[in-house]
Amino acid sequence: MKPVAVVFDLFGTLLDIASLHDVVASVASDPGAFVATWREKQIAYSFASAIMGTHEDFDTITALALRFAAAKFGVELDTLRRKRLVDAWFDMHAFDDVLPALTALRARGIRCAVLTNGTPATAASATANAGIDTLLDVTLSVESAGVFKPDRRVYALVTEHYAVPAERLMFVTSNGWDATGAAAFGMNVAWCNRAGAPAETCGPPPRWTIRDLHALAAIAG
């Protein structure tokens, strides 16, 4: 049965975090390693925030993770450089398969949405700057739930928005932990395993594993 909507994670699924390499290259000799540490700590801090019950928004978490990465790599950041790096999350490139995939889904009458850990302002700027905002039905932020993914309350934002049960929705993410979280909630999940990572061993598996978004229109029905 065709889903009511296909719901996407934003950062790393629709938007390429490697876009940060150019701006990070101005302060770090190994931008790839710096960005990887920054992203890993950003996710770790979001998990810690959820577990401790001390929610701070995505922009704050991103800034804190940047401070950790800078300390690890011995990079001195003044206020201006720190702001420039955090603001780079607003201006990432979409992966090459994103526009064709969103266009194909909409041509089949399937609505497209985003569910992101980002704040509403960050997500709005990021999708607009990437040129994909007009292809999205809605962008939902965890800020409405006051906790980060993979908390069930976050995925419930989508079922509440569309007023349908979880099984009527498809969720697409490049993060294995996000895929298991959405699957545990009851969504039909497509894990976009761009990096060829091993499958998660904790939590329910996704219904589909794909290497890119070109296959979505076919599996969405």
PDB file of N, CA and C in Angstrom, residues 54-120:
ATOM      1  N   THR A  54      17.814  16.769  30.138  1.00  0.00           N
ATOM      2  CA  THR A  54      18.228  18.182  30.153  1.00  0.00           C
ATOM      3  C   THR A  54      18.325  18.675  28.717  1.00  0.00           C
ATOM      4  N   HIS A  55      17.184  18.816  28.075  1.00  0.00           N
ATOM      5  CA  HIS A  55      17.166  19.117  26.647  1.00  0.00           C
ATOM      6  C   HIS A  55      17.745  20.493  26.338  1.00  0.00           C
ATOM      7  N   GLU A  56      18.697  20.488  25.394  1.00  0.00           N
ATOM      8  CA  GLU A  56      19.204  21.718  24.802  1.00  0.00           C
ATOM      9  C   GLU A  56      19.031  21.587  23.297  1.00  0.00           C
ATOM     10  N   ASP A  57      18.773  22.701  22.614  1.00  0.00           N
ATOM     11  CA  ASP A  57      18.436  22.576  21.203  1.00  0.00           C
ATOM     12  C   ASP A  57      19.651  22.214  20.352  1.00  0.00           C
ATOM     13  N   PHE A  58      19.352  21.855  19.108  1.00  0.00           N
ATOM     14  CA  PHE A  58      20.361  21.353  18.172  1.00  0.00           C
ATOM     15  C   PHE A  58      21.510  22.345  17.974  1.00  0.00           C
ATOM     16  N   ASP A  59      21.184  23.626  17.874  1.00  0.00           N
ATOM     17  CA  ASP A  59      22.237  24.617  17.653  1.00  0.00           C
ATOM     18  C   ASP A  59      23.193  24.668  18.836  1.00  0.00           C
ATOM     19  N   THR A  60      22.660  24.562  20.049  1.00  0.00           N
ATOM     20  CA  THR A  60      23.507  24.553  21.245  1.00  0.00           C
ATOM     21  C   THR A  60      24.368  23.302  21.288  1.00  0.00           C
ATOM     22  N   ILE A  61      23.741  22.147  20.996  1.00  0.00           N
ATOM     23  CA  ILE A  61      24.473  20.880  20.971  1.00  0.00           C
ATOM     24  C   ILE A  61      25.583  20.925  19.925  1.00  0.00           C
ATOM     25  N   THR A  62      25.275  21.493  18.761  1.00  0.00           N
ATOM     26  CA  THR A  62      26.267  21.597  17.686  1.00  0.00           C
ATOM     27  C   THR A  62      27.459  22.443  18.121  1.00  0.00           C
ATOM     28  N   ALA A  63      27.189  23.553  18.802  1.00  0.00           N
ATOM     29  CA  ALA A  63      28.264  24.428  19.279  1.00  0.00           C
ATOM     30  C   ALA A  63      29.115  23.738  20.346  1.00  0.00           C
ATOM     31  N   LEU A  64      28.469  22.983  21.235  1.00  0.00           N
ATOM     32  CA  LEU A  64      29.216  22.267  22.265  1.00  0.00           C
ATOM     33  C   LEU A  64      30.091  21.180  21.640  1.00  0.00           C
ATOM     34  N   ALA A  65      29.553  20.467  20.656  1.00  0.00           N
ATOM     35  CA  ALA A  65      30.325  19.428  19.977  1.00  0.00           C
ATOM     36  C   ALA A  65      31.499  20.034  19.210  1.00  0.00           C
ATOM     37  N   LEU A  66      31.304  21.220  18.652  1.00  0.00           N
ATOM     38  CA  LEU A  66      32.394  21.913  17.960  1.00  0.00           C
ATOM     39  C   LEU A  66      33.522  22.235  18.932  1.00  0.00           C
ATOM     40  N   ARG A  67      33.181  22.688  20.119  1.00  0.00           N
ATOM     41  CA  ARG A  67      34.210  22.998  21.116  1.00  0.00           C
ATOM     42  C   ARG A  67      35.030  21.764  21.445  1.00  0.00           C
ATOM     43  N   PHE A  68      34.368  20.599  21.542  1.00  0.00           N
ATOM     44  CA  PHE A  68      35.085  19.350  21.812  1.00  0.00           C
ATOM     45  C   PHE A  68      36.028  19.020  20.667  1.00  0.00           C
ATOM     46  N   ALA A  69      35.517  19.085  19.435  1.00  0.00           N
ATOM     47  CA  ALA A  69      36.352  18.757  18.274  1.00  0.00           C
ATOM     48  C   ALA A  69      37.552  19.698  18.180  1.00  0.00           C
ATOM     49  N   ALA A  70      37.324  20.983  18.439  1.00  0.00           N
ATOM     50  CA  ALA A  70      38.426  21.948  18.382  1.00  0.00           C
ATOM     51  C   ALA A  70      39.488  21.619  19.426  1.00  0.00           C
ATOM     52  N   ALA A  71      39.051  21.242  20.632  1.00  0.00           N
ATOM     53  CA  ALA A  71      40.010  20.891  21.681  1.00  0.00           C
ATOM     54  C   ALA A  71      40.782  19.628  21.305  1.00  0.00           C
ATOM     55  N   LYS A  72      40.094  18.650  20.727  1.00  0.00           N
ATOM     56  CA  LYS A  72      40.759  17.398  20.348  1.00  0.00           C
ATOM     57  C   LYS A  72      41.839  17.636  19.297  1.00  0.00           C
ATOM     58  N   PHE A  73      41.552  18.522  18.337  1.00  0.00           N
ATOM     59  CA  PHE A  73      42.494  18.749  17.244  1.00  0.00           C
ATOM     60  C   PHE A  73      43.393  19.965  17.482  1.00  0.00           C
ATOM     61  N   GLY A  74      43.331  20.541  18.672  1.00  0.00           N
ATOM     62  CA  GLY A  74      44.197  21.664  19.004  1.00  0.00           C
ATOM     63  C   GLY A  74      43.935  22.901  18.170  1.00  0.00           C
ATOM     64  N   VAL A  75      42.677  23.148  17.855  1.00  0.00           N
ATOM     65  CA  VAL A  75      42.291  24.285  17.024  1.00  0.00           C
ATOM     66  C   VAL A  75      41.743  25.402  17.909  1.00  0.00           C
ATOM     67  N   GLU A  76      42.320  26.585  17.778  1.00  0.00           N
ATOM     68  CA  GLU A  76      41.838  27.751  18.517  1.00  0.00           C
ATOM     69  C   GLU A  76      40.762  28.445  17.688  1.00  0.00           C
ATOM     70  N   LEU A  77      39.593  28.638  18.289  1.00  0.00           N
ATOM     71  CA  LEU A  77      38.486  29.277  17.584  1.00  0.00           C
ATOM     72  C   LEU A  77      38.046  30.530  18.331  1.00  0.00           C
ATOM     73  N   ASP A  78      38.100  31.663  17.644  1.00  0.00           N
ATOM     74  CA  ASP A  78      37.534  32.862  18.245  1.00  0.00           C
ATOM     75  C   ASP A  78      36.023  32.863  18.003  1.00  0.00           C
ATOM     76  N   THR A  79      35.337  33.843  18.525  1.00  0.00           N
ATOM     77  CA  THR A  79      33.872  33.889  18.437  1.00  0.00           C
ATOM     78  C   THR A  79      33.400  33.907  16.988  1.00  0.00           C
ATOM     79  N   LEU A  80      34.076  34.665  16.145  1.00  0.00           N
ATOM     80  CA  LEU A  80      33.673  34.790  14.743  1.00  0.00           C
ATOM     81  C   LEU A  80      33.832  33.467  14.002  1.00  0.00           C
ATOM     82  N   ARG A  81      34.949  32.803  14.181  1.00  0.00           N
ATOM     83  CA  ARG A  81      35.167  31.522  13.504  1.00  0.00           C
ATOM     84  C   ARG A  81      34.213  30.453  14.019  1.00  0.00           C
ATOM     85  N   ARG A  82      33.955  30.468  15.324  1.00  0.00           N
ATOM     86  CA  ARG A  82      33.019  29.489  15.883  1.00  0.00           C
ATOM     87  C   ARG A  82      31.630  29.671  15.276  1.00  0.00           C
ATOM     88  N   LYS A  83      31.188  30.915  15.169  1.00  0.00           N
ATOM     89  CA  LYS A  83      29.871  31.185  14.587  1.00  0.00           C
ATOM     90  C   LYS A  83      29.832  30.784  13.120  1.00  0.00           C
ATOM     91  N   ARG A  84      30.908  31.064  12.391  1.00  0.00           N
ATOM     92  CA  ARG A  84      30.959  30.714  10.970  1.00  0.00           C
ATOM     93  C   ARG A  84      30.833  29.211  10.778  1.00  0.00           C
ATOM     94  N   LEU A  85      31.468  28.434  11.635  1.00  0.00           N
ATOM     95  CA  LEU A  85      31.405  26.978  11.516  1.00  0.00           C
ATOM     96  C   LEU A  85      30.013  26.454  11.872  1.00  0.00           C
ATOM     97  N   VAL A  86      29.434  26.943  12.952  1.00  0.00           N
ATOM     98  CA  VAL A  86      28.090  26.496  13.326  1.00  0.00           C
ATOM     99  C   VAL A  86      27.080  26.886  12.255  1.00  0.00           C
ATOM    100  N   ASP A  87      27.224  28.092  11.709  1.00  0.00           N
ATOM    101  CA  ASP A  87      26.294  28.559  10.670  1.00  0.00           C
ATOM    102  C   ASP A  87      26.392  27.753   9.389  1.00  0.00           C
ATOM    103  N   ALA A  88      27.508  27.034   9.201  1.00  0.00           N
ATOM    104  CA  ALA A  88      27.668  26.217   7.995  1.00  0.00           C
ATOM    105  C   ALA A  88      26.635  25.089   7.935  1.00  0.00           C
ATOM    106  N   TRP A  89      26.056  24.742   9.069  1.00  0.00           N
ATOM    107  CA  TRP A  89      24.995  23.722   9.076  1.00  0.00           C
ATOM    108  C   TRP A  89      23.743  24.231   8.381  1.00  0.00           C
ATOM    109  N   PHE A  90      23.626  25.545   8.217  1.00  0.00           N
ATOM    110  CA  PHE A  90      22.473  26.123   7.514  1.00  0.00           C
ATOM    111  C   PHE A  90      22.629  26.056   5.997  1.00  0.00           C
ATOM    112  N   ASP A  91      23.834  25.739   5.528  1.00  0.00           N
ATOM    113  CA  ASP A  91      24.132  25.925   4.108  1.00  0.00           C
ATOM    114  C   ASP A  91      24.856  24.726   3.515  1.00  0.00           C
ATOM    115  N   MET A  92      24.259  23.552   3.659  1.00  0.00           N
ATOM    116  CA  MET A  92      24.841  22.334   3.114  1.00  0.00           C
ATOM    117  C   MET A  92      24.248  22.015   1.748  1.00  0.00           C
ATOM    118  N   HIS A  93      24.995  21.244   0.981  1.00  0.00           N
ATOM    119  CA  HIS A  93      24.502  20.786  -0.319  1.00  0.00           C
ATOM    120  C   HIS A  93      23.631  19.539  -0.129  1.00  0.00           C
ATOM    121  N   ALA A  94      22.597  19.434  -0.940  1.00  0.00           N
ATOM    122  CA  ALA A  94      21.826  18.191  -0.980  1.00  0.00           C
ATOM    123  C   ALA A  94      22.624  17.151  -1.776  1.00  0.00           C
ATOM    124  N   PHE A  95      22.494  15.886  -1.407  1.00  0.00           N
ATOM    125  CA  PHE A  95      23.088  14.813  -2.200  1.00  0.00           C
ATOM    126  C   PHE A  95      22.489  14.839  -3.604  1.00  0.00           C
ATOM    127  N   ASP A  96      23.239  14.336  -4.564  1.00  0.00           N
ATOM    128  CA  ASP A  96      22.806  14.404  -5.968  1.00  0.00           C
ATOM    129  C   ASP A  96      21.500  13.661  -6.235  1.00  0.00           C
ATOM    130  N   ASP A  97      21.185  12.655  -5.423  1.00  0.00           N
ATOM    131  CA  ASP A  97      19.980  11.861  -5.668  1.00  0.00           C
ATOM    132  C   ASP A  97      18.721  12.447  -5.016  1.00  0.00           C
ATOM    133  N   VAL A  98      18.869  13.523  -4.256  1.00  0.00           N
ATOM    134  CA  VAL A  98      17.744  14.039  -3.472  1.00  0.00           C
ATOM    135  C   VAL A  98      16.665  14.680  -4.343  1.00  0.00           C
ATOM    136  N   LEU A  99      17.039  15.608  -5.199  1.00  0.00           N
ATOM    137  CA  LEU A  99      16.043  16.273  -6.044  1.00  0.00           C
ATOM    138  C   LEU A  99      15.297  15.281  -6.938  1.00  0.00           C
ATOM    139  N   PRO A 100      16.000  14.368  -7.627  1.00  0.00           N
ATOM    140  CA  PRO A 100      15.265  13.375  -8.431  1.00  0.00           C
ATOM    141  C   PRO A 100      14.332  12.509  -7.594  1.00  0.00           C
ATOM    142  N   ALA A 101      14.766  12.111  -6.399  1.00  0.00           N
ATOM    143  CA  ALA A 101      13.935  11.245  -5.561  1.00  0.00           C
ATOM    144  C   ALA A 101      12.685  11.968  -5.076  1.00  0.00           C
ATOM    145  N   LEU A 102      12.851  13.181  -4.593  1.00  0.00           N
ATOM    146  CA  LEU A 102      11.692  13.942  -4.117  1.00  0.00           C
ATOM    147  C   LEU A 102      10.718  14.232  -5.260  1.00  0.00           C
ATOM    148  N   THR A 103      11.267  14.577  -6.408  1.00  0.00           N
ATOM    149  CA  THR A 103      10.428  14.876  -7.575  1.00  0.00           C
ATOM    150  C   THR A 103       9.640  13.642  -8.011  1.00  0.00           C
ATOM    151  N   ALA A 104      10.291  12.479  -8.024  1.00  0.00           N
ATOM    152  CA  ALA A 104       9.632  11.244  -8.433  1.00  0.00           C
ATOM    153  C   ALA A 104       8.521  10.851  -7.463  1.00  0.00           C
ATOM    154  N   LEU A 105       8.768  11.020  -6.166  1.00  0.00           N
ATOM    155  CA  LEU A 105       7.750  10.692  -5.177  1.00  0.00           C
ATOM    156  C   LEU A 105       6.531  11.600  -5.317  1.00  0.00           C
ATOM    157  N   ARG A 106       6.780  12.874  -5.483  1.00  0.00           N
ATOM    158  CA  ARG A 106       5.669  13.819  -5.621  1.00  0.00           C
ATOM    159  C   ARG A 106       4.879  13.572  -6.900  1.00  0.00           C
ATOM    160  N   ALA A 107       5.575  13.126  -7.953  1.00  0.00           N
ATOM    161  CA  ALA A 107       4.887  12.817  -9.206  1.00  0.00           C
ATOM    162  C   ALA A 107       3.932  11.635  -9.033  1.00  0.00           C
ATOM    163  N   ARG A 108       4.206  10.785  -8.053  1.00  0.00           N
ATOM    164  CA  ARG A 108       3.337   9.635  -7.757  1.00  0.00           C
ATOM    165  C   ARG A 108       2.255   9.998  -6.743  1.00  0.00           C
ATOM    166  N   GLY A 109       2.193  11.264  -6.370  1.00  0.00           N
ATOM    167  CA  GLY A 109       1.182  11.703  -5.420  1.00  0.00           C
ATOM    168  C   GLY A 109       1.519  11.394  -3.976  1.00  0.00           C
ATOM    169  N   ILE A 110       2.801  11.183  -3.699  1.00  0.00           N
ATOM    170  CA  ILE A 110       3.250  10.876  -2.341  1.00  0.00           C
ATOM    171  C   ILE A 110       3.846  12.132  -1.717  1.00  0.00           C
ATOM    172  N   ARG A 111       3.357  12.493  -0.574  1.00  0.00           N
ATOM    173  CA  ARG A 111       3.879  13.671   0.106  1.00  0.00           C
ATOM    174  C   ARG A 111       5.234  13.384   0.729  1.00  0.00           C
ATOM    175  N   CYS A 112       6.067  14.398   0.798  1.00  0.00           N
ATOM    176  CA  CYS A 112       7.409  14.266   1.355  1.00  0.00           C
ATOM    177  C   CYS A 112       7.551  15.209   2.545  1.00  0.00           C
ATOM    178  N   ALA A 113       8.173  14.727   3.596  1.00  0.00           N
ATOM    179  CA  ALA A 113       8.320  15.512   4.812  1.00  0.00           C
ATOM    180  C   ALA A 113       9.709  15.288   5.402  1.00  0.00           C
ATOM    181  N   VAL A 114      10.069  16.142   6.337  1.00  0.00           N
ATOM    182  CA  VAL A 114      11.325  16.011   7.073  1.00  0.00           C
ATOM    183  C   VAL A 114      11.017  15.934   8.559  1.00  0.00           C
ATOM    184  N   LEU A 115      11.728  15.047   9.253  1.00  0.00           N
ATOM    185  CA  LEU A 115      11.710  14.983  10.710  1.00  0.00           C
ATOM    186  C   LEU A 115      13.149  15.086  11.166  1.00  0.00           C
ATOM    187  N   THR A 116      13.489  16.173  11.827  1.00  0.00           N
ATOM    188  CA  THR A 116      14.886  16.459  12.102  1.00  0.00           C
ATOM    189  C   THR A 116      15.151  16.806  13.561  1.00  0.00           C
ATOM    190  N   ASN A 117      16.365  16.500  14.000  1.00  0.00           N
ATOM    191  CA  ASN A 117      16.831  16.955  15.306  1.00  0.00           C
ATOM    192  C   ASN A 117      17.097  18.460  15.297  1.00  0.00           C
ATOM    193  N   GLY A 118      17.203  19.052  14.122  1.00  0.00           N
ATOM    194  CA  GLY A 118      17.480  20.475  14.016  1.00  0.00           C
ATOM    195  C   GLY A 118      16.338  21.332  14.522  1.00  0.00           C
ATOM    196  N   THR A 119      16.655  22.567  14.863  1.00  0.00           N
ATOM    197  CA  THR A 119      15.614  23.509  15.266  1.00  0.00           C
ATOM    198  C   THR A 119      14.794  23.902  14.040  1.00  0.00           C
ATOM    199  N   PRO A 120      13.592  24.420  14.230  1.00  0.00           N
ATOM    200  CA  PRO A 120      12.802  24.869  13.081  1.00  0.00           C
ATOM    201  C   PRO A 120      13.548  25.889  12.214  1.00  0.00           C
TER     202      PRO A 120
END
